[in-house]
PDB file of C-alpha atoms in Angstrom:
ATOM      1  CA  GLY Q   1     128.236 117.756 121.005  1.00 35.00           C
ATOM      2  CA  GLU Q   2     128.258 114.357 120.743  1.00 39.00           C
ATOM      3  CA  SER Q   3     131.778 113.785 120.873  1.00 47.00           C
ATOM      4  CA  VAL Q   4     132.909 110.737 123.174  1.00 57.00           C
ATOM      5  CA  GLY Q   5     136.650 110.347 123.345  1.00 52.00           C
ATOM      6  CA  LEU Q   6     140.323 109.046 124.870  1.00 44.00           C
ATOM      7  CA  HIS Q   7     142.613 110.796 126.686  1.00 47.00           C
ATOM      8  CA  LEU Q   8     145.441 107.890 125.624  1.00 50.00           C
ATOM      9  CA  PRO Q   9     144.559 105.577 122.861  1.00 82.00           C
ATOM     10  CA  THR Q  10     147.600 103.197 124.731  1.00 91.00           C
ATOM     11  CA  LEU Q  11     148.073 101.439 127.963  1.00 93.00           C
ATOM     12  CA  SER Q  12     150.655  98.990 129.590  1.00 95.00           C
ATOM     13  CA  VAL Q  13     149.937  97.853 132.556  1.00 96.00           C
ATOM     14  CA  GLN Q  14     151.774  94.604 134.384  1.00 97.00           C
ATOM     15  CA  GLU Q  15     149.406  91.792 135.790  1.00 97.00           C
ATOM     16  CA  GLY Q  16     148.725  92.846 138.655  1.00 97.00           C
ATOM     17  CA  ASP Q  17     148.723  95.777 138.701  1.00 97.00           C
ATOM     18  CA  ASN Q  18     145.736  98.354 138.734  1.00 97.00           C
ATOM     19  CA  SER Q  19     144.551  99.889 135.541  1.00 96.00           C
ATOM     20  CA  ILE Q  20     142.531 103.500 134.559  1.00 96.00           C
ATOM     21  CA  ILE Q  21     141.297 104.132 131.772  1.00 95.00           C
ATOM     22  CA  ASN Q  22     139.663 107.469 131.027  1.00 93.00           C
ATOM     23  CA  CYS Q  23     137.340 109.046 128.370  1.00 92.00           C
ATOM     24  CA  ALA Q  24     135.923 112.452 128.020  1.00 90.00           C
ATOM     25  CA  TYR Q  25     132.553 113.553 126.711  1.00 87.00           C
ATOM     26  CA  SER Q  26     131.011 116.563 125.533  1.00 82.00           C
ATOM     27  CA  ASN Q  27     127.192 115.758 125.743  1.00 83.00           C
ATOM     28  CA  SER Q  28     125.792 117.486 128.179  1.00 81.00           C
ATOM     29  CA  ALA Q  29     122.127 115.765 127.876  1.00 82.00           C
ATOM     30  CA  SER Q  30     123.792 112.301 128.045  1.00 86.00           C
ATOM     31  CA  ASP Q  31     122.155 110.629 130.796  1.00 86.00           C
ATOM     32  CA  TYR Q  32     123.808 106.595 130.915  1.00 90.00           C
ATOM     33  CA  PHE Q  33     126.964 105.759 130.269  1.00 93.00           C
ATOM     34  CA  ILE Q  34     128.687 102.631 129.325  1.00 93.00           C
ATOM     35  CA  TRP Q  35     132.433 101.026 129.646  1.00 95.00           C
ATOM     36  CA  TYR Q  36     132.942  98.255 126.817  1.00 95.00           C
ATOM     37  CA  LYS Q  37     135.766  95.629 126.034  1.00 96.00           C
ATOM     38  CA  GLN Q  38     136.193  94.632 122.535  1.00 92.00           C
ATOM     39  CA  GLU Q  39     139.359  91.638 122.169  1.00 91.00           C
ATOM     40  CA  SER Q  40     140.414  91.038 118.679  1.00 85.00           C
ATOM     41  CA  GLY Q  41     137.846  89.808 116.233  1.00 81.00           C
ATOM     42  CA  LYS Q  42     134.727  90.293 118.564  1.00 86.00           C
ATOM     43  CA  GLY Q  43     132.291  93.002 118.489  1.00 89.00           C
ATOM     44  CA  PRO Q  44     132.140  95.332 121.701  1.00 92.00           C
ATOM     45  CA  GLN Q  45     131.568  92.846 125.206  1.00 93.00           C
ATOM     46  CA  PHE Q  46     129.276  95.611 128.433  1.00 92.00           C
ATOM     47  CA  ILE Q  47     131.113  96.219 130.615  1.00 94.00           C
ATOM     48  CA  ILE Q  48     129.760  98.105 133.592  1.00 95.00           C
ATOM     49  CA  ASP Q  49     127.186 101.476 132.783  1.00 93.00           C
ATOM     50  CA  ILE Q  50     126.753 103.995 134.857  1.00 94.00           C
ATOM     51  CA  ARG Q  51     123.658 107.034 135.233  1.00 91.00           C
ATOM     52  CA  SER Q  52     124.299 110.633 135.562  1.00 91.00           C
ATOM     53  CA  ASN Q  53     123.061 110.464 138.824  1.00 92.00           C
ATOM     54  CA  MET Q  54     125.292 108.176 140.149  1.00 95.00           C
ATOM     55  CA  ASP Q  55     129.295 109.560 140.824  1.00 96.00           C
ATOM     56  CA  LYS Q  56     130.521 105.714 141.093  1.00 97.00           C
ATOM     57  CA  ARG Q  57     129.611 102.120 140.795  1.00 97.00           C
ATOM     58  CA  GLN Q  58     131.101  99.092 141.424  1.00 97.00           C
ATOM     59  CA  GLY Q  59     131.840  95.694 139.173  1.00 94.00           C
ATOM     60  CA  GLN Q  60     133.504  92.727 139.938  1.00 93.00           C
ATOM     61  CA  ARG Q  61     136.918  94.008 139.260  1.00 96.00           C
ATOM     62  CA  VAL Q  62     135.691  97.070 138.116  1.00 98.00           C
ATOM     63  CA  THR Q  63     135.037 100.316 139.095  1.00 98.00           C
ATOM     64  CA  VAL Q  64     133.471 103.568 136.823  1.00 97.00           C
ATOM     65  CA  LEU Q  65     133.840 106.261 138.102  1.00 97.00           C
ATOM     66  CA  LEU Q  66     131.366 109.410 136.322  1.00 96.00           C
ATOM     67  CA  ASN Q  67     132.855 113.668 137.366  1.00 95.00           C
ATOM     68  CA  LYS Q  68     129.370 115.641 135.380  1.00 91.00           C
ATOM     69  CA  THR Q  69     131.169 118.714 136.498  1.00 92.00           C
ATOM     70  CA  VAL Q  70     134.104 118.002 134.264  1.00 92.00           C
ATOM     71  CA  LYS Q  71     132.218 115.424 132.380  1.00 92.00           C
ATOM     72  CA  HIS Q  72     134.675 112.677 132.513  1.00 93.00           C
ATOM     73  CA  LEU Q  73     134.215 109.408 132.993  1.00 94.00           C
ATOM     74  CA  SER Q  74     136.576 106.497 133.830  1.00 96.00           C
ATOM     75  CA  LEU Q  75     136.795 102.910 134.198  1.00 97.00           C
ATOM     76  CA  GLN Q  76     138.497 101.357 136.909  1.00 98.00           C
ATOM     77  CA  ILE Q  77     140.544  97.770 136.712  1.00 98.00           C
ATOM     78  CA  ALA Q  78     141.604  96.061 140.016  1.00 97.00           C
ATOM     79  CA  ALA Q  79     144.689  93.758 140.016  1.00 97.00           C
ATOM     80  CA  THR Q  80     144.934  93.343 136.010  1.00 97.00           C
ATOM     81  CA  GLN Q  81     145.343  90.317 134.352  1.00 96.00           C
ATOM     82  CA  PRO Q  82     146.359  89.047 130.816  1.00 95.00           C
ATOM     83  CA  GLY Q  83     143.173  88.271 129.754  1.00 95.00           C
ATOM     84  CA  ASP Q  84     142.341  91.763 130.324  1.00 97.00           C
ATOM     85  CA  SER Q  85     143.832  92.501 127.561  1.00 96.00           C
ATOM     86  CA  ALA Q  86     141.762  94.618 124.607  1.00 95.00           C
ATOM     87  CA  VAL Q  87     140.173  98.124 123.568  1.00 93.00           C
ATOM     88  CA  TYR Q  88     138.481  99.456 125.347  1.00 95.00           C
ATOM     89  CA  PHE Q  89     135.635 102.207 124.644  1.00 93.00           C
ATOM     90  CA  CYS Q  90     133.488 104.090 126.605  1.00 94.00           C
ATOM     91  CA  ALA Q  91     129.600 105.283 125.001  1.00 93.00           C
ATOM     92  CA  GLU Q  92     127.275 107.576 125.833  1.00 91.00           C
ATOM     93  CA  ALA Q  93     123.645 107.498 124.924  1.00 86.00           C
ATOM     94  CA  ASP Q  94     121.617 111.018 125.629  1.00 73.00           C
ATOM     95  CA  ARG Q  95     118.246 111.029 126.528  1.00 68.00           C
ATOM     96  CA  GLY Q  96     117.427 112.931 123.093  1.00 67.00           C
ATOM     97  CA  SER Q  97     117.292 109.082 121.462  1.00 69.00           C
ATOM     98  CA  THR Q  98     114.625 107.515 121.567  1.00 65.00           C
ATOM     99  CA  LEU Q  99     116.415 104.301 121.281  1.00 74.00           C
ATOM    100  CA  GLY Q 100     119.524 104.566 123.450  1.00 77.00           C
ATOM    101  CA  ARG Q 101     122.014 105.725 120.592  1.00 87.00           C
ATOM    102  CA  LEU Q 102     125.168 105.053 121.496  1.00 91.00           C
ATOM    103  CA  TYR Q 103     127.840 107.536 120.406  1.00 90.00           C
ATOM    104  CA  PHE Q 104     131.055 105.172 121.400  1.00 91.00           C
ATOM    105  CA  GLY Q 105     134.708 107.023 121.551  1.00 87.00           C
ATOM    106  CA  ARG Q 106     137.876 106.475 119.983  1.00 82.00           C
ATOM    107  CA  GLY Q 107     139.053 103.190 122.541  1.00 89.00           C
ATOM    108  CA  THR Q 108     141.751 102.748 123.984  1.00 92.00           C
ATOM    109  CA  GLN Q 109     143.858  99.445 124.193  1.00 93.00           C
ATOM    110  CA  LEU Q 110     145.129  97.925 126.877  1.00 96.00           C
ATOM    111  CA  THR Q 111     148.005  95.741 127.529  1.00 96.00           C
ATOM    112  CA  VAL Q 112     149.148  93.516 130.456  1.00 96.00           C
ATOM    113  CA  TRP Q 113     152.260  91.657 130.402  1.00 94.00           C
ATOM    114  CA  PRO Q 114     152.904  89.254 132.616  1.00 89.00           C
TER     115      PRO Q 114
ATOM    116  CA  GLU K   1     123.760  82.920 127.911  1.00 77.00           C
ATOM    117  CA  PRO K   2     121.710  83.847 124.884  1.00 82.00           C
ATOM    118  CA  GLU K   3     123.584  85.563 122.383  1.00 91.00           C
ATOM    119  CA  VAL K   4     123.669  88.404 119.173  1.00 96.00           C
ATOM    120  CA  THR K   5     124.622  85.880 116.531  1.00 96.00           C
ATOM    121  CA  GLN K   6     125.478  87.481 112.835  1.00 97.00           C
ATOM    122  CA  THR K   7     126.491  85.607 109.439  1.00 97.00           C
ATOM    123  CA  PRO K   8     128.339  85.850 107.593  1.00 97.00           C
ATOM    124  CA  SER K   9     131.714  86.745 109.843  1.00 96.00           C
ATOM    125  CA  HIS K  10     133.377  88.167 106.660  1.00 97.00           C
ATOM    126  CA  GLN K  11     131.868  89.449 102.916  1.00 97.00           C
ATOM    127  CA  VAL K  12     133.887  89.995 100.056  1.00 98.00           C
ATOM    128  CA  THR K  13     131.965  91.990  97.224  1.00 98.00           C
ATOM    129  CA  GLN K  14     132.687  94.010  94.361  1.00 97.00           C
ATOM    130  CA  MET K  15     132.694  97.852  94.601  1.00 98.00           C
ATOM    131  CA  GLY K  16     128.594  98.694  93.351  1.00 97.00           C
ATOM    132  CA  GLN K  17     127.086  94.586  94.409  1.00 98.00           C
ATOM    133  CA  GLU K  18     124.292  94.442  96.706  1.00 98.00           C
ATOM    134  CA  VAL K  19     125.419  92.967 100.404  1.00 98.00           C
ATOM    135  CA  ILE K  20     122.769  91.632 102.648  1.00 98.00           C
ATOM    136  CA  LEU K  21     123.966  91.548 106.234  1.00 98.00           C
ATOM    137  CA  ARG K  22     122.569  89.034 108.819  1.00 97.00           C
ATOM    138  CA  CYS K  23     121.747  89.099 111.813  1.00 98.00           C
ATOM    139  CA  VAL K  24     120.023  86.997 114.923  1.00 97.00           C
ATOM    140  CA  PRO K  25     119.548  89.198 118.342  1.00 96.00           C
ATOM    141  CA  ILE K  26     118.321  87.444 121.748  1.00 94.00           C
ATOM    142  CA  SER K  27     115.038  86.187 120.977  1.00 91.00           C
ATOM    143  CA  ASN K  28     112.798  89.097 123.668  1.00 89.00           C
ATOM    144  CA  HIS K  29     114.981  91.564 122.936  1.00 92.00           C
ATOM    145  CA  LEU K  30     112.915  94.225 120.701  1.00 91.00           C
ATOM    146  CA  TYR K  31     115.067  96.750 120.275  1.00 93.00           C
ATOM    147  CA  PHE K  32     117.550  96.483 117.294  1.00 95.00           C
ATOM    148  CA  TYR K  33     120.820  98.432 115.657  1.00 96.00           C
ATOM    149  CA  TRP K  34     123.572  98.554 113.187  1.00 98.00           C
ATOM    150  CA  TYR K  35     126.714 100.083 114.069  1.00 97.00           C
ATOM    151  CA  ARG K  36     129.562  99.730 112.254  1.00 96.00           C
ATOM    152  CA  GLN K  37     133.328 100.370 112.364  1.00 92.00           C
ATOM    153  CA  ILE K  38     135.987 101.277 110.099  1.00 91.00           C
ATOM    154  CA  LEU K  39     139.261 100.315 110.362  1.00 86.00           C
ATOM    155  CA  GLY K  40     141.239 101.638 113.620  1.00 80.00           C
ATOM    156  CA  GLN K  41     138.049 103.971 113.741  1.00 84.00           C
ATOM    157  CA  LYS K  42     135.597 104.137 116.338  1.00 86.00           C
ATOM    158  CA  VAL K  43     132.215 102.313 116.641  1.00 92.00           C
ATOM    159  CA  GLU K  44     129.911 104.324 114.892  1.00 94.00           C
ATOM    160  CA  PHE K  45     126.013 104.639 114.499  1.00 95.00           C
ATOM    161  CA  LEU K  46     123.839 103.647 111.934  1.00 97.00           C
ATOM    162  CA  VAL K  47     120.263 103.203 112.252  1.00 96.00           C
ATOM    163  CA  SER K  48     117.804 101.591 115.360  1.00 94.00           C
ATOM    164  CA  PHE K  49     114.823  99.841 114.500  1.00 94.00           C
ATOM    165  CA  TYR K  50     111.494  98.692 116.664  1.00 92.00           C
ATOM    166  CA  ASN K  51     108.081  97.652 116.363  1.00 90.00           C
ATOM    167  CA  ASN K  52     109.229  97.210 112.330  1.00 92.00           C
ATOM    168  CA  GLU K  53     109.599 100.461 112.032  1.00 93.00           C
ATOM    169  CA  ILE K  54     113.132 102.570 111.485  1.00 95.00           C
ATOM    170  CA  SER K  55     113.486 104.866 115.101  1.00 92.00           C
ATOM    171  CA  GLU K  56     117.102 106.512 114.221  1.00 92.00           C
ATOM    172  CA  LYS K  57     119.388 106.888 112.020  1.00 94.00           C
ATOM    173  CA  SER K  58     122.408 108.713 110.878  1.00 94.00           C
ATOM    174  CA  GLU K  59     124.117 110.090 108.348  1.00 95.00           C
ATOM    175  CA  ILE K  60     125.963 107.779 107.301  1.00 95.00           C
ATOM    176  CA  PHE K  61     123.077 105.660 106.670  1.00 97.00           C
ATOM    177  CA  ASP K  62     121.545 107.393 103.098  1.00 95.00           C
ATOM    178  CA  ASP K  63     119.321 105.618 100.435  1.00 96.00           C
ATOM    179  CA  GLN K  64     121.633 103.329 100.496  1.00 96.00           C
ATOM    180  CA  PHE K  65     120.697 100.440 102.917  1.00 98.00           C
ATOM    181  CA  SER K  66     117.735  99.664 104.026  1.00 98.00           C
ATOM    182  CA  VAL K  67     116.780  97.512 107.304  1.00 97.00           C
ATOM    183  CA  GLU K  68     113.814  95.245 107.383  1.00 96.00           C
ATOM    184  CA  ARG K  69     112.632  92.638 110.430  1.00 93.00           C
ATOM    185  CA  PRO K  70     111.435  89.649 107.398  1.00 88.00           C
ATOM    186  CA  ASP K  71     110.555  87.089 110.019  1.00 88.00           C
ATOM    187  CA  GLY K  72     110.214  86.644 113.761  1.00 80.00           C
ATOM    188  CA  SER K  73     114.254  86.348 114.588  1.00 89.00           C
ATOM    189  CA  ASN K  74     116.238  87.828 111.812  1.00 94.00           C
ATOM    190  CA  PHE K  75     117.267  91.538 111.107  1.00 97.00           C
ATOM    191  CA  THR K  76     119.324  92.540 108.377  1.00 98.00           C
ATOM    192  CA  LEU K  77     120.983  95.596 106.413  1.00 98.00           C
ATOM    193  CA  LYS K  78     120.877  95.622 102.941  1.00 98.00           C
ATOM    194  CA  ILE K  79     123.761  97.446 101.686  1.00 98.00           C
ATOM    195  CA  ARG K  80     122.093  98.166  97.442  1.00 97.00           C
ATOM    196  CA  SER K  81     125.264  99.316  95.682  1.00 96.00           C
ATOM    197  CA  THR K  82     128.371  98.738  98.158  1.00 97.00           C
ATOM    198  CA  LYS K  83     131.426 101.741  97.526  1.00 97.00           C
ATOM    199  CA  LEU K  84     134.775 101.093  98.127  1.00 97.00           C
ATOM    200  CA  GLU K  85     134.208 103.394 101.925  1.00 96.00           C
ATOM    201  CA  ASP K  86     131.438 100.445 103.485  1.00 97.00           C
ATOM    202  CA  SER K  87     134.773  98.263 103.719  1.00 98.00           C
ATOM    203  CA  ALA K  88     134.222  98.294 107.405  1.00 97.00           C
ATOM    204  CA  MET K  89     133.100  95.890 110.203  1.00 95.00           C
ATOM    205  CA  TYR K  90     128.996  95.363 110.920  1.00 98.00           C
ATOM    206  CA  PHE K  91     127.793  95.258 114.036  1.00 97.00           C
ATOM    207  CA  CYS K  92     124.362  93.984 115.240  1.00 97.00           C
ATOM    208  CA  ALA K  93     122.813  94.495 118.451  1.00 96.00           C
ATOM    209  CA  SER K  94     119.796  94.364 119.875  1.00 95.00           C
ATOM    210  CA  LYS K  95     118.196  95.115 124.030  1.00 92.00           C
ATOM    211  CA  LEU K  96     115.335  94.751 125.978  1.00 88.00           C
ATOM    212  CA  ALA K  97     112.552  97.623 126.264  1.00 73.00           C
ATOM    213  CA  VAL K  98     113.817  98.746 129.164  1.00 69.00           C
ATOM    214  CA  THR K  99     117.157  98.917 130.193  1.00 74.00           C
ATOM    215  CA  TYR K 100     120.452 100.687 128.363  1.00 77.00           C
ATOM    216  CA  GLU K 101     122.407  97.919 127.880  1.00 85.00           C
ATOM    217  CA  GLN K 102     122.898  96.696 124.303  1.00 91.00           C
ATOM    218  CA  TYR K 103     124.213  93.015 123.207  1.00 93.00           C
ATOM    219  CA  PHE K 104     126.358  93.130 120.309  1.00 95.00           C
ATOM    220  CA  GLY K 105     126.861  90.197 117.935  1.00 96.00           C
ATOM    221  CA  PRO K 106     130.537  89.385 116.827  1.00 94.00           C
ATOM    222  CA  GLY K 107     130.017  91.110 114.076  1.00 96.00           C
ATOM    223  CA  THR K 108     130.898  90.905 110.070  1.00 97.00           C
ATOM    224  CA  ARG K 109     133.779  92.131 108.334  1.00 97.00           C
ATOM    225  CA  LEU K 110     132.182  93.504 104.506  1.00 98.00           C
ATOM    226  CA  THR K 111     134.902  94.041 101.888  1.00 98.00           C
ATOM    227  CA  VAL K 112     134.519  96.209  99.267  1.00 98.00           C
ATOM    228  CA  THR K 113     136.712  95.550  96.040  1.00 97.00           C
TER     229      THR K 113
END
């Protein structure tokens, strides 16, 4: 299947706390996963990606974890800041797509309280 | 930093009218995409384009839709006869040949009345 979905539609955290946003996928052929951030009125902005041959990848304040056994992806944001408030989407591309067509999940609204 | 740009930011049209949404991808990118997002829903793939040809299209991209790269910089999406259900944000994206990462534009909000 092509579905990519998120476990929670909303997440509220206090500034300085760590955030974890989860994503489930069902397509076993997916070999590439991306997290995008979408602020109100803007297009999706790339945060971090991971290939299926990896379990973990770290960026600046963000970490993506991939569990292929249970088809689960998570985004961890360390020391969450008010500027992190946005909708976060996971997206997947499968190796059968010539140009890497992306399938998006529904998104999680992250709200950071001061 | 190079960006994907889109015009107009908001387009209002009447049902049955034709609309053309415009995009300028990042200059050295070779692969181009259109996605749409109905309010409150997930981003959905419409079409991918490479070497002046459609590479892949979704079931949403029916005969009412077409894409074109009329010159070396623009990439357009045309909807021939708009329907109410075409109301959505339309995002253009582009990428380099050797990466998966797609860069998205800010979107055009299409409202069909």
